[in-house]
Tab-separated table of C-alpha atoms in Angstrom:
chain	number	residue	atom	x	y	z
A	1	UNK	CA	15.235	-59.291	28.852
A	2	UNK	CA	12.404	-57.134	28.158
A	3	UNK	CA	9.568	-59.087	30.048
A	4	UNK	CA	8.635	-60.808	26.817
A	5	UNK	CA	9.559	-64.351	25.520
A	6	UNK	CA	12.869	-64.591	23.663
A	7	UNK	CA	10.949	-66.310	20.924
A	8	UNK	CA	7.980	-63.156	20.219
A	9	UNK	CA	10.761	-60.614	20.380
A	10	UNK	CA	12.138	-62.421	17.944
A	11	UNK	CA	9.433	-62.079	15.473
A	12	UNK	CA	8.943	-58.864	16.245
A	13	UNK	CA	12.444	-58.354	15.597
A	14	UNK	CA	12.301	-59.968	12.265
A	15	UNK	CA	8.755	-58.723	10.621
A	16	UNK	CA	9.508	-55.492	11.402
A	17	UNK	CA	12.963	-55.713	10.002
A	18	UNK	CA	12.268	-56.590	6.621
A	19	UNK	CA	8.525	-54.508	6.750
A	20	UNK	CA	10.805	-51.810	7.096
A	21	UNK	CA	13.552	-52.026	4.695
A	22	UNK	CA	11.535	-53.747	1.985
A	23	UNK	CA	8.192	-52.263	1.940
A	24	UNK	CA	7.118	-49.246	-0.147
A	25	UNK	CA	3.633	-48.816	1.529
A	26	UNK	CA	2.755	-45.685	3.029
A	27	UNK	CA	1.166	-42.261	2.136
A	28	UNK	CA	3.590	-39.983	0.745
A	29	UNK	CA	4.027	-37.028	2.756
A	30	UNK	CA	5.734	-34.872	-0.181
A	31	UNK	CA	2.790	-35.774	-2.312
A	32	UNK	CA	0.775	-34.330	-0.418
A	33	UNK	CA	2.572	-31.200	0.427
A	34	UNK	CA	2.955	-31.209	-3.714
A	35	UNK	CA	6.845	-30.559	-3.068
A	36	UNK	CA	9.651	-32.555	-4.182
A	37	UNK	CA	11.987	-34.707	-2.161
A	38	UNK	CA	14.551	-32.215	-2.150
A	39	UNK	CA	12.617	-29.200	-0.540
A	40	UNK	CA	14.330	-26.942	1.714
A	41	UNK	CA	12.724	-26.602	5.098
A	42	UNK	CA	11.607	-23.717	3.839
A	43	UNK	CA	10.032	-25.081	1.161
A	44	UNK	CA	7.969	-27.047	3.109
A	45	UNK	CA	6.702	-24.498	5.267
A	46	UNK	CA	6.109	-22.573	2.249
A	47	UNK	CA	4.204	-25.554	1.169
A	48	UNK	CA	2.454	-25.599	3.964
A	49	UNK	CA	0.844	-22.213	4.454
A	50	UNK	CA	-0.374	-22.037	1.256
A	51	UNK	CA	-2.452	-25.478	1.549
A	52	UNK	CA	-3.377	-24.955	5.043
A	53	UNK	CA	-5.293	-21.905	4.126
A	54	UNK	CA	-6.791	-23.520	1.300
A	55	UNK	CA	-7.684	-26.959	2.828
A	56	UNK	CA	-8.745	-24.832	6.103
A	57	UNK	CA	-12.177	-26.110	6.853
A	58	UNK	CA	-13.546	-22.435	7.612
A	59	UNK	CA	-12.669	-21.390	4.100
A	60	UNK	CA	-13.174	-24.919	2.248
A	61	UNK	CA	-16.774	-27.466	3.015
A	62	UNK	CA	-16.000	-29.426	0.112
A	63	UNK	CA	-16.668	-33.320	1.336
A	64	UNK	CA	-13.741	-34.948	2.165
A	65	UNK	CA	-11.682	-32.019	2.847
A	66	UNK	CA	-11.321	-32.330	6.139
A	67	UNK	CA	-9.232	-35.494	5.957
A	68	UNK	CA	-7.139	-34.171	3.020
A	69	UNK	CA	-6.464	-31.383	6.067
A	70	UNK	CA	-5.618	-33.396	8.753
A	71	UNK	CA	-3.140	-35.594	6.428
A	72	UNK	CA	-1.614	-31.697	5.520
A	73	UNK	CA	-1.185	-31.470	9.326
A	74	UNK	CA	0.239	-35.094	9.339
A	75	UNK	CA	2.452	-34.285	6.664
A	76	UNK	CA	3.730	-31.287	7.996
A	77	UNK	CA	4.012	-32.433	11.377
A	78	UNK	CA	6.629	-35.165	10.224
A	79	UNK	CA	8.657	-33.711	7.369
A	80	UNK	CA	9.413	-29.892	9.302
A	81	UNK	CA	10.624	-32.280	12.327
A	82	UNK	CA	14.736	-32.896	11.429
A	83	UNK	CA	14.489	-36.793	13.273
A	84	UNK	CA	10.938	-38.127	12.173
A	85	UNK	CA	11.679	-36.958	8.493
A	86	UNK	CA	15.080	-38.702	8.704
A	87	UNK	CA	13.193	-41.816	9.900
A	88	UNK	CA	10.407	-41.007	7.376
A	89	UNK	CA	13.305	-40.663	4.516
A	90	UNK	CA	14.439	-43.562	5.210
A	91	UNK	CA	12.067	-45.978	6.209
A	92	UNK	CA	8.425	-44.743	5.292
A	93	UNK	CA	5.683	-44.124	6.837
A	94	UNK	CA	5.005	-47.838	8.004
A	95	UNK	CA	8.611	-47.679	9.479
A	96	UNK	CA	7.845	-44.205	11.298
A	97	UNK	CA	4.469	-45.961	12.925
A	98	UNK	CA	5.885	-49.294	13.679
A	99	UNK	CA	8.918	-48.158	15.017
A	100	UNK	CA	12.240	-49.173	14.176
A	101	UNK	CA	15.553	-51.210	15.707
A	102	UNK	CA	18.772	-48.870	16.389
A	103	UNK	CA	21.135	-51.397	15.210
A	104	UNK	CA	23.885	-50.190	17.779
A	105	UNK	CA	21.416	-49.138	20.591
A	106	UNK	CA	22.254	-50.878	23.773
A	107	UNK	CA	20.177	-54.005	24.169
A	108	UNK	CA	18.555	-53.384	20.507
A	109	UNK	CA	15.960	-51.487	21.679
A	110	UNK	CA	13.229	-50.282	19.141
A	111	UNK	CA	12.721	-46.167	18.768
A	112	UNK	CA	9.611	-44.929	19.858
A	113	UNK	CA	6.420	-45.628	17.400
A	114	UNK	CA	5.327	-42.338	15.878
A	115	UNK	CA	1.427	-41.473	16.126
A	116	UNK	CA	-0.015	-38.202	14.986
A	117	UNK	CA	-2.419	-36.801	17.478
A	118	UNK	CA	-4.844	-36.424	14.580
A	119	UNK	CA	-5.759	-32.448	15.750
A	120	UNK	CA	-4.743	-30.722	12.696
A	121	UNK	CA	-6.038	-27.630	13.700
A	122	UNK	CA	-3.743	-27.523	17.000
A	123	UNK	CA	-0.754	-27.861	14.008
A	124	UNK	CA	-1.860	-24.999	12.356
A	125	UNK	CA	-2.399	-22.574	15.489
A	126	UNK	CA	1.379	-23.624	16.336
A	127	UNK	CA	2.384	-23.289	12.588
A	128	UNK	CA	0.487	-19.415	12.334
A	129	UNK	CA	0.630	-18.756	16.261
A	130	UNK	CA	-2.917	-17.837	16.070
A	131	UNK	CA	-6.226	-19.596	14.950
A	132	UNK	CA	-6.178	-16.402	12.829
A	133	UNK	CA	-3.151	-16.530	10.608
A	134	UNK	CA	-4.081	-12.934	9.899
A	135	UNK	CA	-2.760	-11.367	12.928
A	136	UNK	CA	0.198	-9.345	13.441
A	137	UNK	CA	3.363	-11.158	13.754
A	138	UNK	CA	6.859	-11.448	13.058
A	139	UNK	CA	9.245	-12.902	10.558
A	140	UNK	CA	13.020	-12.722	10.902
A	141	UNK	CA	12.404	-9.383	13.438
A	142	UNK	CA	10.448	-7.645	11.050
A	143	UNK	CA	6.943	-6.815	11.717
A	144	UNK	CA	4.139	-7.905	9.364
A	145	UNK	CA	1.159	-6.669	8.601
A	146	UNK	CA	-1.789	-9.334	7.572
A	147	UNK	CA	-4.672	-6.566	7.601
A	148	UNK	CA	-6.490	-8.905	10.024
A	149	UNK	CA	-8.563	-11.098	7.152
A	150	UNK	CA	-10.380	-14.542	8.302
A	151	UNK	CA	-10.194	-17.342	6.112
A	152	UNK	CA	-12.103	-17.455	3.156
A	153	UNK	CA	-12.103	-13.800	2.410
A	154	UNK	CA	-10.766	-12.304	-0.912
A	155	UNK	CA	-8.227	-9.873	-0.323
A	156	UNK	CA	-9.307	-6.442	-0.078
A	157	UNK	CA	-8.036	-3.235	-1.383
A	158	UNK	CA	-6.635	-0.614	1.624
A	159	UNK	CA	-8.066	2.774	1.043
A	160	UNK	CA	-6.133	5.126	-0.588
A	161	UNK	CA	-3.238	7.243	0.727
A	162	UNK	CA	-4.098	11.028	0.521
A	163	UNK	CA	-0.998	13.731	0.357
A	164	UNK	CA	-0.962	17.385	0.040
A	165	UNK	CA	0.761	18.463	-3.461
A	166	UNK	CA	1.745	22.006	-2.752
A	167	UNK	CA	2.464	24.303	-5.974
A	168	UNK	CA	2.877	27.617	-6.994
A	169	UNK	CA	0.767	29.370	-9.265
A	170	UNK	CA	3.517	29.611	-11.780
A	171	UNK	CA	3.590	25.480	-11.605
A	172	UNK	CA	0.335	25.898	-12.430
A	173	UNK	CA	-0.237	27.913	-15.019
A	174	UNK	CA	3.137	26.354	-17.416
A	175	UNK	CA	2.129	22.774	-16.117
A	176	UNK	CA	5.427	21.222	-14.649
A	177	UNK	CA	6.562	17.591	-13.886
A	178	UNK	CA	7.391	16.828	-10.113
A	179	UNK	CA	9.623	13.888	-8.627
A	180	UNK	CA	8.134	12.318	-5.578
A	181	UNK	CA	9.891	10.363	-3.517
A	182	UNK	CA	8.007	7.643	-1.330
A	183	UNK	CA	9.085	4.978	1.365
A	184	UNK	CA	6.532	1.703	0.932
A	185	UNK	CA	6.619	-2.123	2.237
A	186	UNK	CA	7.240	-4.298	-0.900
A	187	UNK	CA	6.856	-8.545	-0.450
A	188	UNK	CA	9.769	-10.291	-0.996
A	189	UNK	CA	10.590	-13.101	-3.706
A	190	UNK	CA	9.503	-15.914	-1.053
A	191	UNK	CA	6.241	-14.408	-0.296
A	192	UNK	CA	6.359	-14.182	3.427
A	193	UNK	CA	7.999	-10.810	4.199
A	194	UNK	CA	8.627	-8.122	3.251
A	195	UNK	CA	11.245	-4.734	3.354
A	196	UNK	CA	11.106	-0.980	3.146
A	197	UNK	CA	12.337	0.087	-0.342
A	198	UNK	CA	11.912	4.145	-2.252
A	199	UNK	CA	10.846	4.489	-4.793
A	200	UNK	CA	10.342	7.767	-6.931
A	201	UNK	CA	6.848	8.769	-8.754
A	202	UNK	CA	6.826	11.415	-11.248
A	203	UNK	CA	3.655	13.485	-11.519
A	204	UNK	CA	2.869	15.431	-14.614
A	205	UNK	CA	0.689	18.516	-14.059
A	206	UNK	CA	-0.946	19.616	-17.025
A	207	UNK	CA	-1.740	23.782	-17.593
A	208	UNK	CA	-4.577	25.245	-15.807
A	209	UNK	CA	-5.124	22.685	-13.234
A	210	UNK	CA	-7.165	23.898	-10.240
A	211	UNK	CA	-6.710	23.668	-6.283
A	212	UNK	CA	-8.056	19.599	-4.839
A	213	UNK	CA	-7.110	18.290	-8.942
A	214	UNK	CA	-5.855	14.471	-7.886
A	215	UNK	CA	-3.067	12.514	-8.975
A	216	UNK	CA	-3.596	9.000	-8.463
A	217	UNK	CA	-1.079	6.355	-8.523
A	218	UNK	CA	-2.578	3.160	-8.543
A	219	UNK	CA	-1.446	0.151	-6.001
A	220	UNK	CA	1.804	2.256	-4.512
A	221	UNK	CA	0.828	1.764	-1.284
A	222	UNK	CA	2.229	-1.136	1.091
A	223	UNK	CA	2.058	-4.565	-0.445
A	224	UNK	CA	1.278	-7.339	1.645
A	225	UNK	CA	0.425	-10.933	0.891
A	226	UNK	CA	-3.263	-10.751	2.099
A	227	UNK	CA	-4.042	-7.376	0.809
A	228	UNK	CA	-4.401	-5.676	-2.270
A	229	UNK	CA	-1.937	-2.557	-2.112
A	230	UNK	CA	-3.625	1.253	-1.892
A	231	UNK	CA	-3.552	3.715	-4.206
A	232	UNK	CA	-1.231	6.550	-3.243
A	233	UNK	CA	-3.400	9.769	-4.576
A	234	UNK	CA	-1.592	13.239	-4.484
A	235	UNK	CA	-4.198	16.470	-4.132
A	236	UNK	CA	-3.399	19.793	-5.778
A	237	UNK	CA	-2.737	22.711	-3.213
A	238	UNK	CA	-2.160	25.888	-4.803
A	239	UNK	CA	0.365	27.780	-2.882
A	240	UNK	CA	-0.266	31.962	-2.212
A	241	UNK	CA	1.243	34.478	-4.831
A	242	UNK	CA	2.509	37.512	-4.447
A	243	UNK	CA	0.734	39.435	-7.002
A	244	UNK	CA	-2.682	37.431	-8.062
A	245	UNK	CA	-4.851	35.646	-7.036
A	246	UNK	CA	-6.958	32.829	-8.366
A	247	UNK	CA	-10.735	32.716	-9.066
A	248	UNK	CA	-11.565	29.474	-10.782
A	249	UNK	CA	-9.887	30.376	-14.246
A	250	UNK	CA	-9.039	34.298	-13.716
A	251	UNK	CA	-6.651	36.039	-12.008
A	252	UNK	CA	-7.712	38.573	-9.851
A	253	UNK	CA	-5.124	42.280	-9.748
A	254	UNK	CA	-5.919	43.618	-6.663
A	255	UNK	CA	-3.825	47.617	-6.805
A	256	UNK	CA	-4.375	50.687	-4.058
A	257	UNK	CA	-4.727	53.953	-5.815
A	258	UNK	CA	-5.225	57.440	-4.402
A	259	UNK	CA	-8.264	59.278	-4.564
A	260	UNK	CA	-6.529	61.968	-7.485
A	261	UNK	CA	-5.960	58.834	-9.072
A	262	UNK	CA	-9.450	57.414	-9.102
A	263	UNK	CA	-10.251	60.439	-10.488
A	264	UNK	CA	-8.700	61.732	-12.836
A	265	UNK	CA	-7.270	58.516	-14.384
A	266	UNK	CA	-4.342	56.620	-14.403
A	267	UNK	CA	-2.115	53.328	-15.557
A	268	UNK	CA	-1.503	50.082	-14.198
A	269	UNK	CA	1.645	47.967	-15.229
A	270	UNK	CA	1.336	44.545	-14.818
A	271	UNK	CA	3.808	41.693	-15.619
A	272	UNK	CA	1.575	38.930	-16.675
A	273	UNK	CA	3.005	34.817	-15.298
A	274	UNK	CA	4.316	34.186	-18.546
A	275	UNK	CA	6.902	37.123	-18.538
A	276	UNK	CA	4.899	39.757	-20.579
A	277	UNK	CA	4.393	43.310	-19.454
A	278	UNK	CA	1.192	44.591	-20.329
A	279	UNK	CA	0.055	48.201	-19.459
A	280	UNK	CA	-3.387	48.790	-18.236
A	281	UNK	CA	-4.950	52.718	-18.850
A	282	UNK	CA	-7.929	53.735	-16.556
A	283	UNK	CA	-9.632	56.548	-17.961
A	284	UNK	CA	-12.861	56.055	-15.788
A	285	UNK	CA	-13.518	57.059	-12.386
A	286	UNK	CA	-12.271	54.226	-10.137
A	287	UNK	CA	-15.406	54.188	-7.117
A	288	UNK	CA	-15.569	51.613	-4.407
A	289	UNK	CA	-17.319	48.620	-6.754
A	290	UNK	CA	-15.431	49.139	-9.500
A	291	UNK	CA	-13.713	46.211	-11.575
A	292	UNK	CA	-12.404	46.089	-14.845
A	293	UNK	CA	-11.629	42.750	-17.214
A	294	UNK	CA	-8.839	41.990	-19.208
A	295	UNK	CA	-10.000	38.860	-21.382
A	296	UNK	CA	-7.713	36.619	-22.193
A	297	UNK	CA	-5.014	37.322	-19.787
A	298	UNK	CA	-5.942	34.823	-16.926
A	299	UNK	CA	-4.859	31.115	-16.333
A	300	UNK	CA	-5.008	28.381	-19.045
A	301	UNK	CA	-7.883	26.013	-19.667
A	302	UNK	CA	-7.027	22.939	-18.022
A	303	UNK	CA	-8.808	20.705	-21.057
A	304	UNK	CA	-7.861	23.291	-23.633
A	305	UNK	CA	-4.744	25.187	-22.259
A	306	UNK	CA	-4.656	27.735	-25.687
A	307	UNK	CA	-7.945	29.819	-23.729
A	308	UNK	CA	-7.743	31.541	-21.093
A	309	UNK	CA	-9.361	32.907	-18.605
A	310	UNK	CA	-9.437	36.688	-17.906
A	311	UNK	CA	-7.061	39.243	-15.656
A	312	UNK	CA	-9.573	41.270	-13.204
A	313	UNK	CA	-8.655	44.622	-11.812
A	314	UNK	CA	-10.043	45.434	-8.498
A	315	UNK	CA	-8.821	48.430	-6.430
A	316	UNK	CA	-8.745	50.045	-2.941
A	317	UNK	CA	-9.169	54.217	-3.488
A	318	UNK	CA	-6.546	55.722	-0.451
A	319	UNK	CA	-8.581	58.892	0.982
A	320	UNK	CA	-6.201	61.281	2.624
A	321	UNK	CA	-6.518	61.578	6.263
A	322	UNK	CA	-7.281	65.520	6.292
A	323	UNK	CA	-7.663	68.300	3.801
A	324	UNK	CA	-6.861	72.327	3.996
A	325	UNK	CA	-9.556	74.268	3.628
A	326	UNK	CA	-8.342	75.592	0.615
A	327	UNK	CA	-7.862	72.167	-0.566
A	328	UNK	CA	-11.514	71.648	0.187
A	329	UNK	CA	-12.601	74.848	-1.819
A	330	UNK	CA	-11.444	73.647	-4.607
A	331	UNK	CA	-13.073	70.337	-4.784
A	332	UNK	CA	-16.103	71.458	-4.358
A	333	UNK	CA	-15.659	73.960	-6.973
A	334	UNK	CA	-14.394	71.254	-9.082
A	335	UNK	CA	-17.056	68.758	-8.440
A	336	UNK	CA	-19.825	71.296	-8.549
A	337	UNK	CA	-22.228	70.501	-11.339
């Protein structure tokens, strides 16, 4: 019937029979994935990535390993195929490598005899798609980012994420609290991939705090299961103000005046960033160079916000176009010594 005698099919027929339903020899394939016997398929490809890039003989030397790999590729190979782990399930290993009789096959034929090919690394390039598991690929249509890591490496921290914090002096000088909303790549529960989720930052600014201060916010950056996630750092940029402007600590006044003015004295009115009005007299003779300090009336401290720095005046003197020459008679006779 199938070129053999009657009588060694028989034997065949009957060793492998009762090897199969009564033996309990065998390797256990769930042992060595360390999962139960009631893992998901996802569960054991969970299982499997994580050991594969342990037991990976470019990250791990250790003697021995290398078999302890290629049974992980053995293991794998049978229990994430639906039929051999069926056969596995039911019959053991010794039943998935001998082979086993369908019962109501036609002519009792035996299945197929299962053999690994015993190339563990050709399991995990078509587990990972790559030899480098690292690459870019994708998981349920969702791209994933590995950072491009070889085996063996520690994960390594992406460099931070540098943003523009734009405020206006007044921000500065009262200190404020900002909300900042940001868009990041967070892992999911199962480790593998990930989503887009906001989140919302608040950043305290503290009196006095200069143009290029930094806000860090450590590890807000996109998470991903090979990396360590970047710091997300905010820089200070002071934006323009109508009236002053900033020099380190002061605040600089900058007024026109006209040459009578400069002259003969005057006052400035000033309303200071903190809602005061403070009148200024000039009772000197305003020339090109000329500056004058108001201590105390510039921007706070940043590490002791009670001082301040001081208010300088500066000034542009407005010369009139043309004079009368009566007009000029009587300057000089005014500025004559």
């Amino acid at each position: 019937m199938f070129g053999v005698p009657r009588n060694r099919f028989l034997i065949k027929t009957f060793s492998c029979v009762n090897y199969i339903h009564f033996s309990t020899m065998g390797r256990d394939y769930y042992e060595i994935l360390e999962i139960n016997r009631n893992a998901t398929d996802a569960d054991i490809k969970k299982a499997y990535r994580r050991l594969a890039l342990k037991l990976h003989p470019t990250s791990n030397r250790e003697p021995g390993n290398y078999e302890r790999f290629r049974q992980l590729g053995e293991a794998f190979h049978v229990l994430s195929d639906l039929g051999k782990k069926a056969t596995y399930d039911k019959f053991g290993e010794d039943g998935l490598k001998c082979g086993i009789p369908t019962e109501f096959a036609k002519g009792g034929a035996w299945s197929l005899k299962y053999a690994y090919h015993n190339n563990p690394e050709k399991t995990f390039k078509e587990f990972f798609g790559s030899d480098n598991p690292f690459s870019d690929f994708y998981i349920s249509d969702l791209p994933l980012q590995f950072g491009g890591l070889t085996l063996g490496e520690e994960k390594i921290k992406d460099d931070p994420i540098e943003r523009d914090l734009h405020l206006s002096l007044d921000d500065l000088f009262h200190g404020c609290t900002k909300k900042i909303k940001i868009s990041r790549k967070v892992m999911n529960d199962n480790g593998c991939t990930s989503s887009i989720r906001d989140k919302i930052l608040t950043a305290t600014v503290k009196p006095g705090w200069k143009e290029g201060t930094r806000i860090t916010f450590p590890k807000e950056g996109d998470q991903g299961p090979n990396n360590i996630a970047a710091d997300i750092v905010f820089i200070v940029r002071q934006k323009p103000h109508a009236v002053f402007k900033r020099l380190d600590n002061d605040l600089i006044y900058h007024a026109v005046v006209s040459l009578e003015m400069a002259l003969t004295g005057f006052s400035v009115e000033v309303e200071t960033l903190d809602g005061r009005l403070i009148n200024i007299p000039f009772n000197e003779i305003v020339h090109p160079s000329y500056k004058k300090v108001v201590p105390g009336e510039g921007m706070p401290l940043p590490h002791n916000p009670s001082q301040k720095g001081d208010l300088i005046f500066t000034f542009n003197v407005h010369f009139p176009e043309k004079l009368s020459a009566e007009s000029k008679l009587l300057i000089k006779q005014a500025l004559h010594y």
